[in-house]
Coordinates of C-alpha atoms and ligand atoms in Angstrom, one line a residue:
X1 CA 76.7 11.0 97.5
X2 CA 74.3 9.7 94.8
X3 CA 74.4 6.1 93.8
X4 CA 72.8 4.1 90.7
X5 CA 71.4 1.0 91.5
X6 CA 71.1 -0.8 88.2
X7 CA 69.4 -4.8 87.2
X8 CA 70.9 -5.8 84.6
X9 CA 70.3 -7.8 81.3
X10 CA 67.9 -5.9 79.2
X11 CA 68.8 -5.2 75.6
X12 CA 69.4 -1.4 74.9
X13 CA 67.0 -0.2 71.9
X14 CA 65.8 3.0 70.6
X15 CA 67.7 6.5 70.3
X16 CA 70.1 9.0 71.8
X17 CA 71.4 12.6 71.4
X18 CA 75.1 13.1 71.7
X19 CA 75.7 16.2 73.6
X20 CA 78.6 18.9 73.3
X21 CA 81.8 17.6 73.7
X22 CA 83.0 18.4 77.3
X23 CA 86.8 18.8 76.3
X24 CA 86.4 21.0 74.2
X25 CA 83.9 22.7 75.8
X26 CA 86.4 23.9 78.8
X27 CA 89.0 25.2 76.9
X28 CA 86.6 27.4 74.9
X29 CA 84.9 28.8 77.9
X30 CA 88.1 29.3 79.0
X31 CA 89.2 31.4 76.0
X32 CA 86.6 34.0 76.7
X33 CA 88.5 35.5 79.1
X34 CA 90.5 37.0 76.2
X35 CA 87.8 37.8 73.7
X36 CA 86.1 41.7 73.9
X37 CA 82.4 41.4 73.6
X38 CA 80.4 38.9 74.7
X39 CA 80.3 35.1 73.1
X40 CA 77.6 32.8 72.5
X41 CA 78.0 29.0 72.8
X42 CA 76.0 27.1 71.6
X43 CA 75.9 22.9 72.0
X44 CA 77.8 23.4 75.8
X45 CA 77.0 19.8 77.7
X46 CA 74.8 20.6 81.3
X47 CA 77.8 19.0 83.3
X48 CA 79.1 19.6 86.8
X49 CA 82.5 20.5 84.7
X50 CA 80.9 23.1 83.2
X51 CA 79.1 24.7 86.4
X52 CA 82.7 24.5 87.9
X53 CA 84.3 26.1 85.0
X54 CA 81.8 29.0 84.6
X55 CA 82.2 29.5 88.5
X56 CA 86.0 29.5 87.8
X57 CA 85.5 32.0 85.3
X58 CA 82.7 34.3 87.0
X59 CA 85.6 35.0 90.1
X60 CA 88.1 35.7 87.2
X61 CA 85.7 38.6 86.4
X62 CA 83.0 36.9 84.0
X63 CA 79.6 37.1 83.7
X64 CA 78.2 33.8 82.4
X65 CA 74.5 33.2 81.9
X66 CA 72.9 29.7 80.7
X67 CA 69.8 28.8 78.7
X68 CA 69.7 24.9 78.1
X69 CA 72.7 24.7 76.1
X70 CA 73.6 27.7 75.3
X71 CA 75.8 29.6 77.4
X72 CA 77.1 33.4 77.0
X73 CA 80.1 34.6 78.6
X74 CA 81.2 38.4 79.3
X75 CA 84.2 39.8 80.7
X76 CA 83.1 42.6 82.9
X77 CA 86.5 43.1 85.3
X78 CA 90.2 41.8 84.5
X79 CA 91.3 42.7 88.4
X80 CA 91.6 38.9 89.3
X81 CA 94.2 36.8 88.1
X82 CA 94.3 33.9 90.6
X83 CA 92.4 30.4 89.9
X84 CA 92.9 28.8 93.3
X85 CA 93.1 25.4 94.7
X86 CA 89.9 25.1 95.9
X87 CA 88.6 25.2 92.1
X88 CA 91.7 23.9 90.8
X89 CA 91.6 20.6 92.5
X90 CA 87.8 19.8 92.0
X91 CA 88.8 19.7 88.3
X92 CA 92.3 19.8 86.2
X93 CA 90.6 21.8 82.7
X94 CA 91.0 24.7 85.4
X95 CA 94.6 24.8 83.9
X96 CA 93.5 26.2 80.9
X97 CA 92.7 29.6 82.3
X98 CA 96.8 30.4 82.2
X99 CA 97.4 31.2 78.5
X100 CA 94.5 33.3 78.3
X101 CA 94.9 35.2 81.3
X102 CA 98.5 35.5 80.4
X103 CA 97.8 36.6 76.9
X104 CA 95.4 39.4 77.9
X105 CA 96.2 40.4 81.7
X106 CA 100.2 39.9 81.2
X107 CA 99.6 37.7 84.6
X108 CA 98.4 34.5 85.9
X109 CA 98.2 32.3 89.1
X110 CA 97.3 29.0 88.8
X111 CA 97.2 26.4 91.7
X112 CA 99.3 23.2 90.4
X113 CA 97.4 20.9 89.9
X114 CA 98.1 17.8 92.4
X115 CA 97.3 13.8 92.1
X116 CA 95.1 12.5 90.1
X117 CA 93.0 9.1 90.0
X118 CA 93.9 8.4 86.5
X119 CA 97.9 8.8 87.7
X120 CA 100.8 11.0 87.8
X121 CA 99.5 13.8 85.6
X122 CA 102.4 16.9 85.7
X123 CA 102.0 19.9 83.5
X124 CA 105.5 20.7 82.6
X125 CA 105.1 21.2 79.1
X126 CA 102.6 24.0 79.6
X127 CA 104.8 25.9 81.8
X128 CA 107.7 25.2 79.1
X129 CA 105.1 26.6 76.4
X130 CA 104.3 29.6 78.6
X131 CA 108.5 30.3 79.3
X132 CA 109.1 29.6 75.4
X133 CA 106.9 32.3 74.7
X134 CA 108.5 34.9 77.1
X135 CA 107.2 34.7 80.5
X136 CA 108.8 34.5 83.8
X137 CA 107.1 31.4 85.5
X138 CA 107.8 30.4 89.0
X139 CA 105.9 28.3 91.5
X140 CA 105.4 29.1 95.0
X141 CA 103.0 28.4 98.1
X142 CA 101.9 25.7 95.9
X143 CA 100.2 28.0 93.0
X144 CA 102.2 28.8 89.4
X145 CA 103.2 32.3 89.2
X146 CA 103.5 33.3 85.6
X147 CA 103.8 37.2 84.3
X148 CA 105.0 38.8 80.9
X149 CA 105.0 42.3 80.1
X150 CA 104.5 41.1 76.4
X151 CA 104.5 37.5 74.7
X152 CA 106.9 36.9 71.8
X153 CA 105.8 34.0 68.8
X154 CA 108.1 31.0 69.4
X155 CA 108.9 27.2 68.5
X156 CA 107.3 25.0 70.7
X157 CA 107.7 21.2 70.8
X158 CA 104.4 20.1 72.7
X159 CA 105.7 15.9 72.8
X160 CA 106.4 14.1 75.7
X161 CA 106.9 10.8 76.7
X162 CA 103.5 9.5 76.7
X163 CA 102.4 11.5 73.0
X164 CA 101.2 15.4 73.3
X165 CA 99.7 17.0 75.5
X166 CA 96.1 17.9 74.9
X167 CA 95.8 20.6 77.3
X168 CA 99.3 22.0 76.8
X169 CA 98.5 22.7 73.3
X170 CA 95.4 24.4 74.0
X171 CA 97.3 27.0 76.6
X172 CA 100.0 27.4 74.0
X173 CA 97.9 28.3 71.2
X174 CA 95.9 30.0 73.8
X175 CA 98.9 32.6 74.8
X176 CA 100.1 32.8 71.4
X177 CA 96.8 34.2 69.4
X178 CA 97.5 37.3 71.6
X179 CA 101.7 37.3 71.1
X180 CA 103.5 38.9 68.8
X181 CA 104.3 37.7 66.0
X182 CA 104.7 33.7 64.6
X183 CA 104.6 30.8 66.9
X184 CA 104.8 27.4 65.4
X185 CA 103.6 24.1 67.5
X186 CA 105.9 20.9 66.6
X187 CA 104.3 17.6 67.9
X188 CA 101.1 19.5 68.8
X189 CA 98.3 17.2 69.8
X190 CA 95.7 16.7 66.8
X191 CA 92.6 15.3 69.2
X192 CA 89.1 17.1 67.2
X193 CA 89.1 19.1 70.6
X194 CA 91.9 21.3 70.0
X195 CA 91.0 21.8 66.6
X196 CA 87.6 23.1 67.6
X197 CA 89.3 25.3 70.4
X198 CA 91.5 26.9 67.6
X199 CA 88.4 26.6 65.2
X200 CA 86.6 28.7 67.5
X201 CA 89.7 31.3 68.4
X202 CA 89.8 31.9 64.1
X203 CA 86.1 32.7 64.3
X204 CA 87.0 35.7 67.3
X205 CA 90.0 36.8 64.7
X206 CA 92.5 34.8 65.1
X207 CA 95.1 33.3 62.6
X208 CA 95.6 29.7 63.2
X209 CA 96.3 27.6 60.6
X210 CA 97.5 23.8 60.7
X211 CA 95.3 22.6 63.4
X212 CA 94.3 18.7 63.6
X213 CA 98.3 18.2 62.6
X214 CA 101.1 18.0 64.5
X215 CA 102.1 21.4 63.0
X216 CA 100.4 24.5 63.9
X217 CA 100.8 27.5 63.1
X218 CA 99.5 30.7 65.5
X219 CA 100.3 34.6 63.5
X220 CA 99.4 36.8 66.4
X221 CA 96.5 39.5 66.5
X222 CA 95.7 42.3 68.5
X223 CA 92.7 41.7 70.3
X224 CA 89.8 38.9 69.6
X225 CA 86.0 39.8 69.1
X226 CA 82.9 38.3 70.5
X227 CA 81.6 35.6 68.2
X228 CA 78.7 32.9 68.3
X229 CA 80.3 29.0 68.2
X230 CA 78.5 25.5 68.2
X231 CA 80.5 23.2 70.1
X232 CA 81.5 19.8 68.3
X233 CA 79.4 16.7 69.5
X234 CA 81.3 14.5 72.3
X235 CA 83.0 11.9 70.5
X236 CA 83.7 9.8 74.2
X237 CA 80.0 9.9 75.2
X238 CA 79.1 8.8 71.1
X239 CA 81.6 5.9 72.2
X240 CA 80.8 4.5 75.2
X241 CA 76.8 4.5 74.0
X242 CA 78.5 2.5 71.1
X243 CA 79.6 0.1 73.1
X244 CA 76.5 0.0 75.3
X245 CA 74.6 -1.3 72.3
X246 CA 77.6 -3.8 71.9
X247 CA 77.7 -5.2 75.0
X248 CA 74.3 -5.4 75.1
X249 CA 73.0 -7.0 71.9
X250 CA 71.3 -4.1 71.5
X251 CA 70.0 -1.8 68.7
X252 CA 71.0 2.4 69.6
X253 CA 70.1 5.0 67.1
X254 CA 73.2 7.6 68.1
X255 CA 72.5 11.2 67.1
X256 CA 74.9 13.7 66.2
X257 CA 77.9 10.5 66.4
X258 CA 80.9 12.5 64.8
X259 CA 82.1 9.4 63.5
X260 CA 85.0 11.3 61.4
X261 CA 86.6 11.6 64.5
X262 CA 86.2 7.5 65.8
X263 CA 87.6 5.6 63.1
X264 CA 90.1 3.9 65.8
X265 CA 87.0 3.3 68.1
X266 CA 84.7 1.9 64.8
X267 CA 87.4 -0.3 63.7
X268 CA 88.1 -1.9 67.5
X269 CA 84.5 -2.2 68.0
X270 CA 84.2 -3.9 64.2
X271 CA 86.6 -6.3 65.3
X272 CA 84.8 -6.7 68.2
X273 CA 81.5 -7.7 66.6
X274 CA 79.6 -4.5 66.1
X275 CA 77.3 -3.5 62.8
X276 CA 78.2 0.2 62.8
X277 CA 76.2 1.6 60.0
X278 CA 76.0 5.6 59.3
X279 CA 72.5 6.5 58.4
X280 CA 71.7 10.2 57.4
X281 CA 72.7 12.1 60.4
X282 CA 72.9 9.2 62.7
X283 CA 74.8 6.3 63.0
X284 CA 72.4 2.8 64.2
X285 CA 74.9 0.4 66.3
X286 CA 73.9 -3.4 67.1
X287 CA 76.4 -6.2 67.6
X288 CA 76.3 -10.1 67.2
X289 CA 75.7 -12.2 69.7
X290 CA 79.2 -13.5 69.9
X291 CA 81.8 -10.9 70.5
X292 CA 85.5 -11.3 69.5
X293 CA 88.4 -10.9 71.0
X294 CA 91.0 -8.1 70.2
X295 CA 93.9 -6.1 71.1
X296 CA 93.1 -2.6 71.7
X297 CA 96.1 0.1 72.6
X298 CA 95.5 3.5 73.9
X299 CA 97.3 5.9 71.5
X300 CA 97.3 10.1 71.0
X301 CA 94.3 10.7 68.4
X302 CA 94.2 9.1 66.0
X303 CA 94.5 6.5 67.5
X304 CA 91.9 4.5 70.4
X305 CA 91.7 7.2 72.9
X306 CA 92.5 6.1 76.4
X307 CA 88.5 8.3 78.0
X308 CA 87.1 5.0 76.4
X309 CA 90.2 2.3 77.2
X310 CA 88.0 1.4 80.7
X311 CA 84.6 1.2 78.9
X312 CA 86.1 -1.0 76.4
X313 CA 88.0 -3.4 78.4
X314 CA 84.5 -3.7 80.4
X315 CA 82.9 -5.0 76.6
X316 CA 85.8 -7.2 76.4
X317 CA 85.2 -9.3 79.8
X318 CA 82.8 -10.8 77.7
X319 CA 84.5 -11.8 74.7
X320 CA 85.1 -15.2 73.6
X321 CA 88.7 -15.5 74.6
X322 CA 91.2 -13.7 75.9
X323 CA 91.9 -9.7 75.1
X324 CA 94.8 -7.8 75.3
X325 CA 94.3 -3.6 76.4
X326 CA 97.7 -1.8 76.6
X327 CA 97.1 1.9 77.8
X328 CA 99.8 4.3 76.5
X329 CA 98.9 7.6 78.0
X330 CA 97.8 6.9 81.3
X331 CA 99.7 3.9 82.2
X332 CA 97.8 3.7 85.5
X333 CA 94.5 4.5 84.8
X334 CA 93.1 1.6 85.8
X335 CA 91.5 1.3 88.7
X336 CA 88.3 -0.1 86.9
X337 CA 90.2 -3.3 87.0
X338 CA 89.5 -4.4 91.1
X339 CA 85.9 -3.4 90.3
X340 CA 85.4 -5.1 87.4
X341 CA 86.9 -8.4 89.1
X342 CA 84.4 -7.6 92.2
X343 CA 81.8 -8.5 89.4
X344 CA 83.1 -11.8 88.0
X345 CA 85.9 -9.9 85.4
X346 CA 88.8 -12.0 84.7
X347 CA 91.5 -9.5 84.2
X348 CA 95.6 -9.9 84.6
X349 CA 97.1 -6.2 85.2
X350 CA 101.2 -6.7 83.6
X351 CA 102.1 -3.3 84.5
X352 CA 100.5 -0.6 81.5
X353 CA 98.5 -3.8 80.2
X354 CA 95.2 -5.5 81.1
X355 CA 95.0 -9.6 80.0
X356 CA 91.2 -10.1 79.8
X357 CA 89.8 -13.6 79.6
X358 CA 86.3 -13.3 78.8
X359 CA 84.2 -15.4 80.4
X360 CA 80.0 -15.9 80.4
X361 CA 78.7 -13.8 82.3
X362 CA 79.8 -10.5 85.1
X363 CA 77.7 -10.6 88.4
X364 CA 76.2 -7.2 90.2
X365 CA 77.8 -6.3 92.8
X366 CA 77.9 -3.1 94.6
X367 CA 81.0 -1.0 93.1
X368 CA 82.8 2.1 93.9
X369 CA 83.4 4.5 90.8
X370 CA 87.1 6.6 91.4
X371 CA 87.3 8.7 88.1
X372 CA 84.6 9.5 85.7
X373 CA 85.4 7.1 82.4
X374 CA 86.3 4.2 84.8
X375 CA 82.7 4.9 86.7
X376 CA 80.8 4.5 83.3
X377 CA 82.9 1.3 82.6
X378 CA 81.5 -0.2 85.9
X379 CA 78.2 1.3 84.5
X380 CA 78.2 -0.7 81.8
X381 CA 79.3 -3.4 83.5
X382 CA 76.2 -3.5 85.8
X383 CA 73.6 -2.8 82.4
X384 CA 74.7 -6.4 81.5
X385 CA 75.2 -8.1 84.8
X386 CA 73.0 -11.1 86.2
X387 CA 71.5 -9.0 89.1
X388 CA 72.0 -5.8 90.7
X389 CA 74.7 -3.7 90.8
X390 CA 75.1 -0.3 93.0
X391 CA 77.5 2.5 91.5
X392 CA 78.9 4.3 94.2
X393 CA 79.9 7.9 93.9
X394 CA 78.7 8.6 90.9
X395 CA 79.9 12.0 91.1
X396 CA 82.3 11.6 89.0
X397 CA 80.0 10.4 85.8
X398 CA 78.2 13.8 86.2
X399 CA 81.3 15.3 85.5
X400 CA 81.3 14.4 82.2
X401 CA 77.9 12.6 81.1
X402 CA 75.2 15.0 80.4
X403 CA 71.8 13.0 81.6
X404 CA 73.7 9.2 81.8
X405 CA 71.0 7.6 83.5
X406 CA 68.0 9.2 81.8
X407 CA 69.7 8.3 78.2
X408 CA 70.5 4.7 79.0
X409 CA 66.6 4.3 81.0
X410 CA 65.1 5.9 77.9
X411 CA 66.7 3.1 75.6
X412 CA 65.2 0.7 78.1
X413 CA 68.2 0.3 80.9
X414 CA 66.8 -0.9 84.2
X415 CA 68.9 2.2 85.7
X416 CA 68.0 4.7 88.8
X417 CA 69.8 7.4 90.7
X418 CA 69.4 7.3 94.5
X419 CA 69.5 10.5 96.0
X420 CA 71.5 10.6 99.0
Ligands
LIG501 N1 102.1 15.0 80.3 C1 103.3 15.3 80.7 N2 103.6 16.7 81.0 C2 102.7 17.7 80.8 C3 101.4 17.3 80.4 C4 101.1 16.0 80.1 O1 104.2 14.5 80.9 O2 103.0 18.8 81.0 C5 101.7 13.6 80.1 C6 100.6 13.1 80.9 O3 101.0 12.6 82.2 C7 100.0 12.0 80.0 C8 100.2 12.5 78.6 O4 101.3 13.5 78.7 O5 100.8 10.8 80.2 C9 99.0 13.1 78.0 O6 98.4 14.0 78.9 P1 97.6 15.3 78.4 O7 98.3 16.5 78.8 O8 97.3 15.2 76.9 O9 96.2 15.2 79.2 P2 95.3 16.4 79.6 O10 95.4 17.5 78.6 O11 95.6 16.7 81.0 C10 93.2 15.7 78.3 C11 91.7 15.4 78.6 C12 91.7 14.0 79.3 C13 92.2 13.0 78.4 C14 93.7 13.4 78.0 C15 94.3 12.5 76.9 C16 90.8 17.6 79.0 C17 90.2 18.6 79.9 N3 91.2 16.4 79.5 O12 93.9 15.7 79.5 O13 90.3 13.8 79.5 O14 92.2 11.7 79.0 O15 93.7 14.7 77.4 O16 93.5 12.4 75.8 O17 90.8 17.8 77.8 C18 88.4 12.8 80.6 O18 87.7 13.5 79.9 O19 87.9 11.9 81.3 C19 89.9 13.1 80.6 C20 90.6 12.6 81.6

């Protein structure tokens, strides 16, 4: 497994490209599967999340071909139905392949997905959607069975006890492009993501309307067409290079930041310290030398997203006083927090909060990574550590983080991947 060994303490400076966002991304790939023709995307992130989700979708009967960033997807066979653990468990997003293989091959079977390093992470609400809109679901030997002979437009209330679900609403809307007649999502989740998904589903033909609310509404069509789509920029990578050049005292040029979709993350980071300022297409980050400290609570978009609550609370450790970071959607994901102690942190876990007393300075130390946003936390971590600090398994940060290591050397990071 690949490691980063990084020396810490030099001032980022210079520019960086965002890349494609990754989440939404998945779920469009995943669409495919119901569209006739073939589709272009264009701005799809070079991640391992991507590989596995074109894999997923080349045994589902796909042809997918990449060039750089573009990827073009084909559906040649609709035999398979069947997304199996071995794929499922390397990465969750595989749930998204059940609406649209329900939708267009009137069958799915989908490996639950299990545990998750993040925390309990169930996907009843999907399976709800899925039933709500006519199909027989049933689990068994451990993989979801679901099967419809035709989907019917339905209410669906996509809330649950920790805001909606992301991923539910995409496999809802997903099903219900194809089912007949009108399906309206209550509480649907407003993240940029799903808007893009349904952004890109109007563009094949279909008749969304409402998306980024909590209300959407899905008419159902026939059949979808091919279509060429740019994928929206990633707003978590534009973040956590935000708060790079915070923690830092740097100065980072950020390309292609969608910064309509961080105001929660601008105004934290403001709070913090940071000069955000947009300039033409880019938006130029530095911070003071003194950083404040502030209360920062995960919410459903939007509100401070909880893929940059662990590279945050890694900024805060060196605050001038004591911070406050509740997490509302994950309310375990925090196993950053015996890592970031390993390297000096001072942090108080109170069940779904963090107390951070900032203190001087964080000291390298070698660190083992256990999800990917928690991995470029202890990342960050390291970049403005006294001394050297060894990532371990940084598997999980090319997951989601197209180049991390060549980004932060070319803005001057003492940084460097060790093969294994
Ligand atoms: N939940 C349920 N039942 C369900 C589904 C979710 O109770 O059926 C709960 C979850 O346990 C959680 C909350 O609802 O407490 C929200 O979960 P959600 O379903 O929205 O999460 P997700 O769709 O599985 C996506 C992203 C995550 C991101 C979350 C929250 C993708 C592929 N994943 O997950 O991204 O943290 O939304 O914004 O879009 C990441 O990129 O690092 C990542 C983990």
């Amino acid at each position: 497994m690949d490691q980063f060994i990084i020396n810490g303490g030099s001032r980022l400076r210079g520019q960086v490209e965002v890349a494609g966002a990754k989440n939404a991304a998945l779920p469009i790939m995943a669409a495919c599967l119901m569209c006739d023709g073939s589709v272009t995307l264009r701005n799809v992130p070079q991640l391992a999340d991507v590989e596995h989700m074109a894999t997923l979708l080349r045994k589902l009967g796909l042809t997918v071909t990449r060039d750089g960033h573009t990827v073009r997807l084909t559906v040649q066979d609709e035999m398979n139905c069947h997304a199996d653990y071995e794929l499922v468990r390397q990465m969750r997003a595989s749930i998204c392949v059940m609406g649209p293989l329900l939708a267009k091959r009137k069958r799915a079977r989908v490996a639950m997905p299990g545990g998750c390093a993040i925390g309990d992470r169930p996907v009843n609400m999907h399976l709800t959607a899925m039933r709500r809109l006519g199909a027989e679901v049933e689990l068994s030997e451990g993989d979801v069975h679901a099967q419809a002979k035709r989907l019917s437009g339905a209410e669906i209330f996509m809330g649950g006890p920790f805001g909606s679900t992301v991923t539910g609403t995409m496999n809802a809307m997903m099903a219900a492009v194809l089912a007949e007649g009108r399906t309206v999502l209550e509480c649907a989740a407003c993240e940029p993501e799903v808007a893009d998904l349904a952004n890109f589903l109007n563009a094949c033909g279909a008749n969304i309307n409402g998306q980024g609310t909590p209300r959407v509404v899905i008419d159902g069509v026939d059949s979808l067409k091919s279509c060429e789509y740019r994928i929206i920029p990633d707003r978590i990578e534009a973040g956590t290079f935000m708060i790079a050049a915070a923690a830092t005292n740097g100065e980072i040029r950020i390309n292609h930041c969608p910064l309509e979709h961080m105001l929660a993350v601008v105004d934290r980071l403001r709070q913090i310290g940071a000069n955000i300022e947009r300039s033409n297409e880019a938006v130029v980050v530095s911070s003071a030398r003194r950083l404040e400290p502030v209360e920062v609570t995960t919410q459903p978009y939007p509100g401070f997203p909880t893929d940059l609550q662990a590279q945050v609370l890694a900024l805060l450790c060196l605050a001038d006083g004591n911070s406050i970071v509740t997490e509302k959607i994950f309310p375990d994901r925090f196993l950053h927090v015996a890592e970031l102690g390993r390297m000096g942190a001072k942090l108080r876990k109170e069940g779904p909060t963090v107390i951070v007393e900032g203190v001087k300075r964080l000291y390298g130390a070698p660190v083992m990574a256990s999800d990917l946003r928690a991995s470029a936390a202890l990342v960050l971590a390291g970049l403005v550590a006294k001394g050297t600090t060894r990532v371990d398994r940084v598997y999980h940060i090319d997951r989601g983080y197209e180049r991390f290591e060549e980004k932060l050397a070319s803005l001057g990071a003492a940084i460097e991947r060790v093969k294994e």
